[in-house]
Amino acid sequence: MRRPDQQTTTRPTTGPAPGTGTGADADATVDAPPGKGEDQDRHPAGDLTTEAVLAPYLRGQAADFLRSLRLHHEHSSPADAGGHDAAAATRALRRAARRISGSLHTFRAALDPHWADQLRAELAWLSGVLAREHAYAGRLTRLVEALHQLSGPALPAARGARAAGETSASDAQGRAALGVGAARAGALLERRLTLARTRSHSAALQALGSSRFHAVADAVALLASDVPLAAGTTGRTPEALLEPAERAEQRLLAAVAALPPADTEPYNEAQDAAWHQARLLLRLHRYAHEVVLGAAAPALASCGHALDLHRDAVEAAAAAAAAARTPRIAPATAYALGVLHADQRHEVEAARAVFRETWPYATALTAP
């Protein structure tokens, strides 16, 4: 398995990327690694077996899951006003769920396959349900702040474009129209996204009280003490971990090499799916790195953050476009939402540029 700061001299072989059902949910927060996060090998090559490496990793993540669940219960009671603590516990719960689910996906051959598939699907469901409320809240904050900036001294196309600060008459008219519609656009977005957030909160509470969730929690509790490994000799050699980790890395490199070039049209939403897939594959690669090398990969943190911002901007642009399709809204409101959509699509392009600048495997981005 290649270190992330090493360069590859050949183009990675392309191949079909796995589906998105890997438990890597749409999380609006940076996926912070566990532990100290130092990039150092803690596992000698001879000890890279499921019993010595994968099983302890999964048990540790299961323990984190259960600890976060306990904290969530403590801070979610009506007598406890620690809403922030409850949100932090939920994020930690999702982080552990993603790591368990991602590891079950990558190292499935070394585990009991039926058990791994079933638990992975349930963790993906749970992580997705818990992510939605946070995603809607973050999206609303992002869009309202963007509207405030856009309705200020200059339009998006004029920001920083005139050193002398001179403004044309058409720009002044545009600012006036945007100022009229921005307040109404913000109110419309707040109604829509607050309603979606409220529904997601109710869905999360319902999920956490369901028999399905209790079954997932019980399965994770068992995982904290016992990891069902594959029958026979599978998983008892270093190849049982190194080969799946290498395949995860190659899928990522192939997906990045196939990304649209930098000079593509910025409003082509059809290209977003390829970037979302690269984000999911990067997450799986990072988790495999943690398992095999025993530590996080700092060189991948910046590009991973860029892809998170890319996802956020894509979803914010989609929310602005959906709001603009509201029947019978005023022309000024529709205009403000159109400007907001364009602004977020520019943020999409900016995030892609940051990803290209921070991607550690430079040659993967030079493929024709």
Short mmCIF file of C-alpha atoms in Angstrom, two decimals:
data_model
loop_
_atom_site.label_atom_id
_atom_site.label_comp_id
_atom_site.label_asym_id
_atom_site.label_seq_id
_atom_site.Cartn_x
_atom_site.Cartn_y
_atom_site.Cartn_z
CA MET A 1 0.00 0.00 0.00
CA ARG A 2 1.51 3.28 -1.12
CA ARG A 3 2.07 6.12 1.31
CA PRO A 4 -0.11 9.14 0.33
CA ASP A 5 2.89 11.44 -0.07
CA GLN A 6 4.56 9.19 -2.61
CA GLN A 7 4.19 9.83 -6.32
CA THR A 8 3.08 7.26 -8.86
CA THR A 9 4.85 7.20 -12.20
CA THR A 10 2.18 5.37 -14.13
CA ARG A 11 -1.43 6.07 -14.71
CA PRO A 12 -3.61 3.87 -12.48
CA THR A 13 -5.63 1.23 -14.23
CA THR A 14 -9.25 2.20 -14.57
CA GLY A 15 -12.09 0.05 -13.46
CA PRO A 16 -15.62 0.25 -12.16
CA ALA A 17 -15.94 2.07 -8.88
CA PRO A 18 -18.06 0.50 -6.18
CA GLY A 19 -21.50 1.86 -5.45
CA THR A 20 -22.20 4.50 -2.92
CA GLY A 21 -23.80 2.14 -0.43
CA THR A 22 -20.70 1.93 1.74
CA GLY A 23 -21.92 3.71 4.83
CA ALA A 24 -20.13 6.90 3.77
CA ASP A 25 -23.04 9.20 4.34
CA ALA A 26 -23.43 12.85 3.47
CA ASP A 27 -21.76 14.38 6.42
CA ALA A 28 -21.29 18.10 6.55
CA THR A 29 -18.46 17.93 9.06
CA VAL A 30 -14.80 17.19 8.49
CA ASP A 31 -14.26 13.51 9.13
CA ALA A 32 -11.69 13.78 11.90
CA PRO A 33 -9.49 10.71 12.35
CA PRO A 34 -9.35 8.86 15.64
CA GLY A 35 -6.36 8.76 17.94
CA LYS A 36 -3.30 10.96 17.69
CA GLY A 37 -3.35 11.01 13.90
CA GLU A 38 0.41 10.69 13.52
CA ASP A 39 1.49 9.31 10.17
CA GLN A 40 3.68 6.47 11.34
CA ASP A 41 3.61 2.70 10.87
CA ARG A 42 2.53 1.00 14.06
CA HIS A 43 1.97 -2.43 12.52
CA PRO A 44 4.99 -4.51 11.42
CA ALA A 45 4.35 -6.28 8.13
CA GLY A 46 4.21 -9.72 9.73
CA ASP A 47 1.45 -8.60 12.09
CA LEU A 48 -0.91 -7.37 9.38
CA THR A 49 -3.58 -9.98 9.98
CA THR A 50 -7.24 -9.65 10.81
CA GLU A 51 -6.65 -10.99 14.32
CA ALA A 52 -3.79 -8.59 15.05
CA VAL A 53 -4.99 -5.47 13.23
CA LEU A 54 -8.52 -5.46 11.82
CA ALA A 55 -10.27 -7.06 14.78
CA PRO A 56 -8.81 -4.60 17.35
CA TYR A 57 -9.62 -1.68 15.04
CA LEU A 58 -13.24 -2.75 14.70
CA ARG A 59 -13.53 -3.39 18.44
CA GLY A 60 -12.16 0.09 19.12
CA GLN A 61 -14.60 1.75 16.74
CA ALA A 62 -17.45 -0.25 18.25
CA ALA A 63 -16.42 1.00 21.70
CA ASP A 64 -16.39 4.59 20.37
CA PHE A 65 -19.86 4.03 18.92
CA LEU A 66 -21.24 2.81 22.24
CA ARG A 67 -19.52 5.59 24.18
CA SER A 68 -20.97 8.22 21.82
CA LEU A 69 -24.39 6.65 22.10
CA ARG A 70 -24.25 6.84 25.90
CA LEU A 71 -23.23 10.51 25.75
CA HIS A 72 -26.03 11.21 23.29
CA HIS A 73 -28.58 9.72 25.66
CA GLU A 74 -27.17 11.71 28.58
CA HIS A 75 -27.32 15.05 26.75
CA SER A 76 -30.63 14.49 24.96
CA SER A 77 -32.84 14.20 28.04
CA PRO A 78 -35.43 16.97 28.60
CA ALA A 79 -33.71 17.97 31.85
CA ASP A 80 -30.39 18.46 30.07
CA ALA A 81 -29.96 21.66 28.07
CA GLY A 82 -26.73 20.50 26.46
CA GLY A 83 -27.88 20.64 22.85
CA HIS A 84 -24.34 21.27 21.65
CA ASP A 85 -23.07 18.24 23.54
CA ALA A 86 -25.82 16.10 22.04
CA ALA A 87 -24.85 17.27 18.53
CA ALA A 88 -21.18 16.49 19.21
CA ALA A 89 -22.12 13.03 20.45
CA THR A 90 -24.18 12.46 17.30
CA ARG A 91 -21.23 13.43 15.10
CA ALA A 92 -18.97 11.05 17.02
CA LEU A 93 -21.58 8.32 16.67
CA ARG A 94 -21.67 8.83 12.92
CA ARG A 95 -17.87 8.88 12.65
CA ALA A 96 -17.62 5.51 14.36
CA ALA A 97 -20.48 4.11 12.27
CA ARG A 98 -18.77 5.22 9.05
CA ARG A 99 -15.46 3.67 10.03
CA ILE A 100 -17.04 0.37 10.96
CA SER A 101 -19.14 0.34 7.79
CA GLY A 102 -16.24 1.34 5.54
CA SER A 103 -13.95 -1.29 7.02
CA LEU A 104 -16.63 -3.96 6.61
CA HIS A 105 -16.87 -2.96 2.95
CA THR A 106 -13.14 -2.92 2.20
CA PHE A 107 -12.15 -6.01 4.20
CA ARG A 108 -15.30 -8.04 3.61
CA ALA A 109 -13.36 -11.10 2.37
CA ALA A 110 -11.58 -11.39 5.72
CA LEU A 111 -14.85 -11.33 7.67
CA ASP A 112 -18.04 -13.31 7.82
CA PRO A 113 -19.60 -11.94 4.60
CA HIS A 114 -23.27 -12.28 5.59
CA TRP A 115 -22.68 -10.57 8.93
CA ALA A 116 -20.55 -7.84 7.33
CA ASP A 117 -23.12 -7.04 4.63
CA GLN A 118 -26.00 -6.92 7.06
CA LEU A 119 -24.29 -4.71 9.65
CA ARG A 120 -22.87 -2.43 6.96
CA ALA A 121 -26.32 -1.82 5.49
CA GLU A 122 -27.80 -1.05 8.90
CA LEU A 123 -24.98 1.33 9.82
CA ALA A 124 -25.41 3.11 6.48
CA TRP A 125 -29.11 3.57 7.26
CA LEU A 126 -28.39 4.91 10.73
CA SER A 127 -25.61 7.23 9.62
CA GLY A 128 -27.76 8.64 6.84
CA VAL A 129 -30.73 9.30 9.12
CA LEU A 130 -28.58 11.05 11.70
CA ALA A 131 -26.78 13.16 9.09
CA ARG A 132 -29.78 14.87 7.54
CA GLU A 133 -30.68 17.27 10.33
CA HIS A 134 -27.11 18.55 10.55
CA ALA A 135 -26.89 18.83 6.76
CA TYR A 136 -30.03 20.96 6.49
CA ALA A 137 -28.88 23.25 9.29
CA GLY A 138 -25.48 23.74 7.68
CA ARG A 139 -27.04 24.34 4.27
CA LEU A 140 -29.32 27.05 5.62
CA THR A 141 -26.43 28.81 7.36
CA ARG A 142 -24.33 28.64 4.22
CA LEU A 143 -27.04 30.03 1.95
CA VAL A 144 -28.12 32.84 4.28
CA GLU A 145 -24.51 33.96 4.75
CA ALA A 146 -23.94 33.85 0.99
CA LEU A 147 -27.07 35.94 0.37
CA HIS A 148 -25.86 38.51 2.88
CA GLN A 149 -22.51 38.77 1.13
CA LEU A 150 -24.04 38.88 -2.33
CA SER A 151 -26.45 41.69 -1.48
CA GLY A 152 -23.59 43.81 -0.11
CA PRO A 153 -21.24 46.21 -1.94
CA ALA A 154 -20.87 44.23 -5.14
CA LEU A 155 -22.35 41.50 -7.26
CA PRO A 156 -20.47 38.20 -7.57
CA ALA A 157 -18.97 39.08 -10.93
CA ALA A 158 -17.81 42.45 -9.67
CA ARG A 159 -16.21 41.37 -6.41
CA GLY A 160 -12.58 42.38 -6.52
CA ALA A 161 -12.83 43.17 -10.23
CA ARG A 162 -12.44 46.94 -9.99
CA ALA A 163 -9.43 48.22 -8.08
CA ALA A 164 -10.78 51.75 -8.05
CA GLY A 165 -14.14 50.63 -6.68
CA GLU A 166 -16.06 52.22 -9.56
CA THR A 167 -19.44 50.67 -10.29
CA SER A 168 -21.32 50.77 -13.57
CA ALA A 169 -24.97 51.76 -13.80
CA SER A 170 -26.00 48.21 -14.68
CA ASP A 171 -24.15 46.92 -11.62
CA ALA A 172 -25.98 49.42 -9.45
CA GLN A 173 -29.30 48.31 -10.88
CA GLY A 174 -28.34 44.68 -10.28
CA ARG A 175 -27.44 45.39 -6.67
CA ALA A 176 -30.71 47.16 -6.14
CA ALA A 177 -32.69 44.26 -7.59
CA LEU A 178 -30.68 41.78 -5.56
CA GLY A 179 -31.20 43.78 -2.40
CA VAL A 180 -34.95 43.73 -2.90
CA GLY A 181 -35.09 39.98 -3.48
CA ALA A 182 -32.42 38.83 -1.02
CA ALA A 183 -34.52 39.25 2.10
CA ARG A 184 -37.46 37.39 0.58
CA ALA A 185 -35.17 34.70 -0.80
CA GLY A 186 -33.61 34.25 2.63
CA ALA A 187 -37.04 33.96 4.25
CA LEU A 188 -38.12 31.40 1.65
CA LEU A 189 -34.98 29.32 2.15
CA GLU A 190 -35.39 29.50 5.92
CA ARG A 191 -38.96 28.22 5.72
CA ARG A 192 -38.06 25.37 3.38
CA LEU A 193 -34.87 24.23 5.10
CA THR A 194 -36.16 24.70 8.64
CA LEU A 195 -39.13 22.51 7.78
CA ALA A 196 -36.81 19.90 6.28
CA ARG A 197 -34.57 20.08 9.35
CA THR A 198 -37.52 19.67 11.71
CA ARG A 199 -38.73 16.63 9.82
CA SER A 200 -35.23 15.17 9.83
CA HIS A 201 -34.95 15.74 13.58
CA SER A 202 -38.22 13.91 14.12
CA ALA A 203 -37.06 11.09 11.85
CA ALA A 204 -33.79 10.81 13.78
CA LEU A 205 -35.60 10.65 17.12
CA GLN A 206 -37.96 8.04 15.74
CA ALA A 207 -35.04 6.02 14.39
CA LEU A 208 -33.16 6.13 17.70
CA GLY A 209 -36.22 4.79 19.48
CA SER A 210 -36.96 2.05 16.97
CA SER A 211 -36.42 -1.67 17.32
CA ARG A 212 -34.25 -1.48 14.20
CA PHE A 213 -31.83 0.88 15.92
CA HIS A 214 -31.73 -1.22 19.08
CA ALA A 215 -30.83 -4.21 16.91
CA VAL A 216 -27.98 -2.22 15.37
CA ALA A 217 -26.75 -1.12 18.81
CA ASP A 218 -26.86 -4.72 20.03
CA ALA A 219 -24.85 -5.86 16.99
CA VAL A 220 -22.23 -3.17 17.62
CA ALA A 221 -22.10 -4.12 21.30
CA LEU A 222 -21.32 -7.70 20.28
CA LEU A 223 -18.70 -6.41 17.85
CA ALA A 224 -16.96 -4.62 20.72
CA SER A 225 -16.08 -8.01 22.17
CA ASP A 226 -16.17 -10.41 19.23
CA VAL A 227 -15.35 -9.84 15.54
CA PRO A 228 -16.79 -12.57 13.25
CA LEU A 229 -13.89 -13.50 10.98
CA ALA A 230 -14.07 -15.53 7.81
CA ALA A 231 -13.99 -19.28 8.19
CA GLY A 232 -10.81 -21.24 7.46
CA THR A 233 -7.45 -19.56 6.98
CA THR A 234 -8.75 -16.37 5.36
CA GLY A 235 -7.42 -13.34 7.15
CA ARG A 236 -4.46 -15.04 8.77
CA THR A 237 -1.88 -13.59 6.37
CA PRO A 238 -0.88 -9.97 5.63
CA GLU A 239 -2.36 -10.28 2.12
CA ALA A 240 -5.83 -10.48 3.65
CA LEU A 241 -5.52 -6.79 4.53
CA LEU A 242 -2.94 -5.50 2.07
CA GLU A 243 -4.73 -6.66 -1.06
CA PRO A 244 -8.15 -5.16 -0.21
CA ALA A 245 -6.47 -1.92 0.88
CA GLU A 246 -4.57 -1.79 -2.40
CA ARG A 247 -7.78 -2.34 -4.36
CA ALA A 248 -9.44 0.48 -2.47
CA GLU A 249 -6.52 2.74 -3.33
CA GLN A 250 -6.58 1.79 -7.00
CA ARG A 251 -10.32 2.46 -7.25
CA LEU A 252 -9.71 5.90 -5.79
CA LEU A 253 -6.84 6.67 -8.16
CA ALA A 254 -8.89 5.53 -11.14
CA ALA A 255 -11.85 7.66 -10.08
CA VAL A 256 -9.66 10.76 -9.63
CA ALA A 257 -7.95 10.18 -12.98
CA ALA A 258 -11.38 10.09 -14.63
CA LEU A 259 -12.57 13.39 -13.12
CA PRO A 260 -13.51 16.12 -15.61
CA PRO A 261 -10.63 18.46 -16.50
CA ALA A 262 -10.28 21.88 -14.96
CA ASP A 263 -11.48 23.77 -18.04
CA THR A 264 -14.97 22.26 -18.11
CA GLU A 265 -18.13 24.37 -17.99
CA PRO A 266 -18.79 25.38 -14.33
CA TYR A 267 -22.55 24.85 -14.39
CA ASN A 268 -22.52 21.26 -15.62
CA GLU A 269 -24.29 19.52 -12.76
CA ALA A 270 -23.99 16.18 -14.57
CA GLN A 271 -20.33 16.10 -13.53
CA ASP A 272 -21.10 16.33 -9.82
CA ALA A 273 -21.72 12.60 -9.45
CA ALA A 274 -18.14 11.73 -10.41
CA TRP A 275 -16.82 14.08 -7.73
CA HIS A 276 -19.17 12.66 -5.13
CA GLN A 277 -17.97 9.17 -5.97
CA ALA A 278 -14.34 10.28 -5.60
CA ARG A 279 -15.21 11.66 -2.16
CA LEU A 280 -16.69 8.34 -1.05
CA LEU A 281 -13.72 6.38 -2.40
CA LEU A 282 -11.29 8.75 -0.70
CA ARG A 283 -13.05 8.12 2.59
CA LEU A 284 -12.77 4.35 2.14
CA HIS A 285 -9.09 4.71 1.27
CA ARG A 286 -8.48 6.81 4.38
CA TYR A 287 -10.13 4.23 6.59
CA ALA A 288 -8.12 1.42 5.00
CA HIS A 289 -4.99 3.50 5.63
CA GLU A 290 -5.91 3.76 9.30
CA VAL A 291 -6.40 0.01 9.55
CA VAL A 292 -3.28 -1.13 7.67
CA LEU A 293 -0.82 1.58 8.73
CA GLY A 294 -2.27 2.11 12.18
CA ALA A 295 -2.59 5.88 11.79
CA ALA A 296 -4.38 8.59 9.85
CA ALA A 297 -3.08 10.01 6.56
CA PRO A 298 -2.43 13.76 7.07
CA ALA A 299 -1.61 14.24 3.37
CA LEU A 300 -5.20 13.30 2.51
CA ALA A 301 -6.88 15.65 4.98
CA SER A 302 -6.85 18.78 2.81
CA CYS A 303 -8.16 17.13 -0.34
CA GLY A 304 -10.80 15.32 1.71
CA HIS A 305 -11.90 18.65 3.20
CA ALA A 306 -12.07 20.14 -0.30
CA LEU A 307 -14.40 17.37 -1.43
CA ASP A 308 -16.58 17.94 1.64
CA LEU A 309 -16.84 21.62 0.69
CA HIS A 310 -17.57 20.57 -2.89
CA ARG A 311 -20.46 18.42 -1.73
CA ASP A 312 -21.80 21.23 0.48
CA ALA A 313 -21.68 23.75 -2.38
CA VAL A 314 -23.36 21.34 -4.79
CA GLU A 315 -26.21 20.70 -2.37
CA ALA A 316 -26.54 24.39 -1.53
CA ALA A 317 -26.78 25.27 -5.23
CA ALA A 318 -29.44 22.60 -5.68
CA ALA A 319 -31.40 24.01 -2.72
CA ALA A 320 -31.30 27.51 -4.24
CA ALA A 321 -32.46 26.18 -7.60
CA ALA A 322 -35.30 24.21 -5.97
CA ALA A 323 -36.44 27.29 -4.06
CA ALA A 324 -36.43 29.30 -7.30
CA ARG A 325 -38.95 26.83 -8.73
CA THR A 326 -41.47 27.72 -6.02
CA PRO A 327 -44.73 28.71 -7.73
CA ARG A 328 -45.74 32.37 -7.83
CA ILE A 329 -42.64 33.87 -6.23
CA ALA A 330 -41.78 37.48 -7.03
CA PRO A 331 -39.34 38.15 -9.89
CA ALA A 332 -36.90 39.84 -7.49
CA THR A 333 -36.91 36.75 -5.27
CA ALA A 334 -36.29 34.48 -8.23
CA TYR A 335 -33.46 36.76 -9.38
CA ALA A 336 -31.79 36.64 -5.96
CA LEU A 337 -32.05 32.85 -5.89
CA GLY A 338 -30.57 32.67 -9.38
CA VAL A 339 -27.60 34.77 -8.31
CA LEU A 340 -27.24 32.60 -5.22
CA HIS A 341 -27.26 29.45 -7.35
CA ALA A 342 -24.54 30.88 -9.59
CA ASP A 343 -22.47 31.86 -6.56
CA GLN A 344 -22.64 28.34 -5.14
CA ARG A 345 -21.69 26.81 -8.48
CA HIS A 346 -18.62 29.05 -8.44
CA GLU A 347 -17.90 27.66 -4.97
CA VAL A 348 -18.14 24.18 -6.50
CA GLU A 349 -15.42 25.10 -8.98
CA ALA A 350 -13.30 26.65 -6.23
CA ALA A 351 -13.48 23.44 -4.18
CA ARG A 352 -12.46 21.39 -7.22
CA ALA A 353 -9.46 23.66 -7.72
CA VAL A 354 -8.40 23.22 -4.10
CA PHE A 355 -8.72 19.46 -4.46
CA ARG A 356 -6.47 19.46 -7.53
CA GLU A 357 -3.90 21.62 -5.73
CA THR A 358 -3.81 19.41 -2.61
CA TRP A 359 -4.15 15.97 -4.20
CA PRO A 360 -0.96 14.09 -3.17
CA TYR A 361 -0.87 11.70 -6.14
CA ALA A 362 -0.13 14.43 -8.65
CA THR A 363 0.10 12.27 -11.78
CA ALA A 364 -3.41 10.90 -11.30
CA LEU A 365 -4.69 14.33 -12.35
CA THR A 366 -2.56 14.58 -15.47
CA ALA A 367 -4.21 11.71 -17.28
CA PRO A 368 -5.84 12.72 -20.59
#
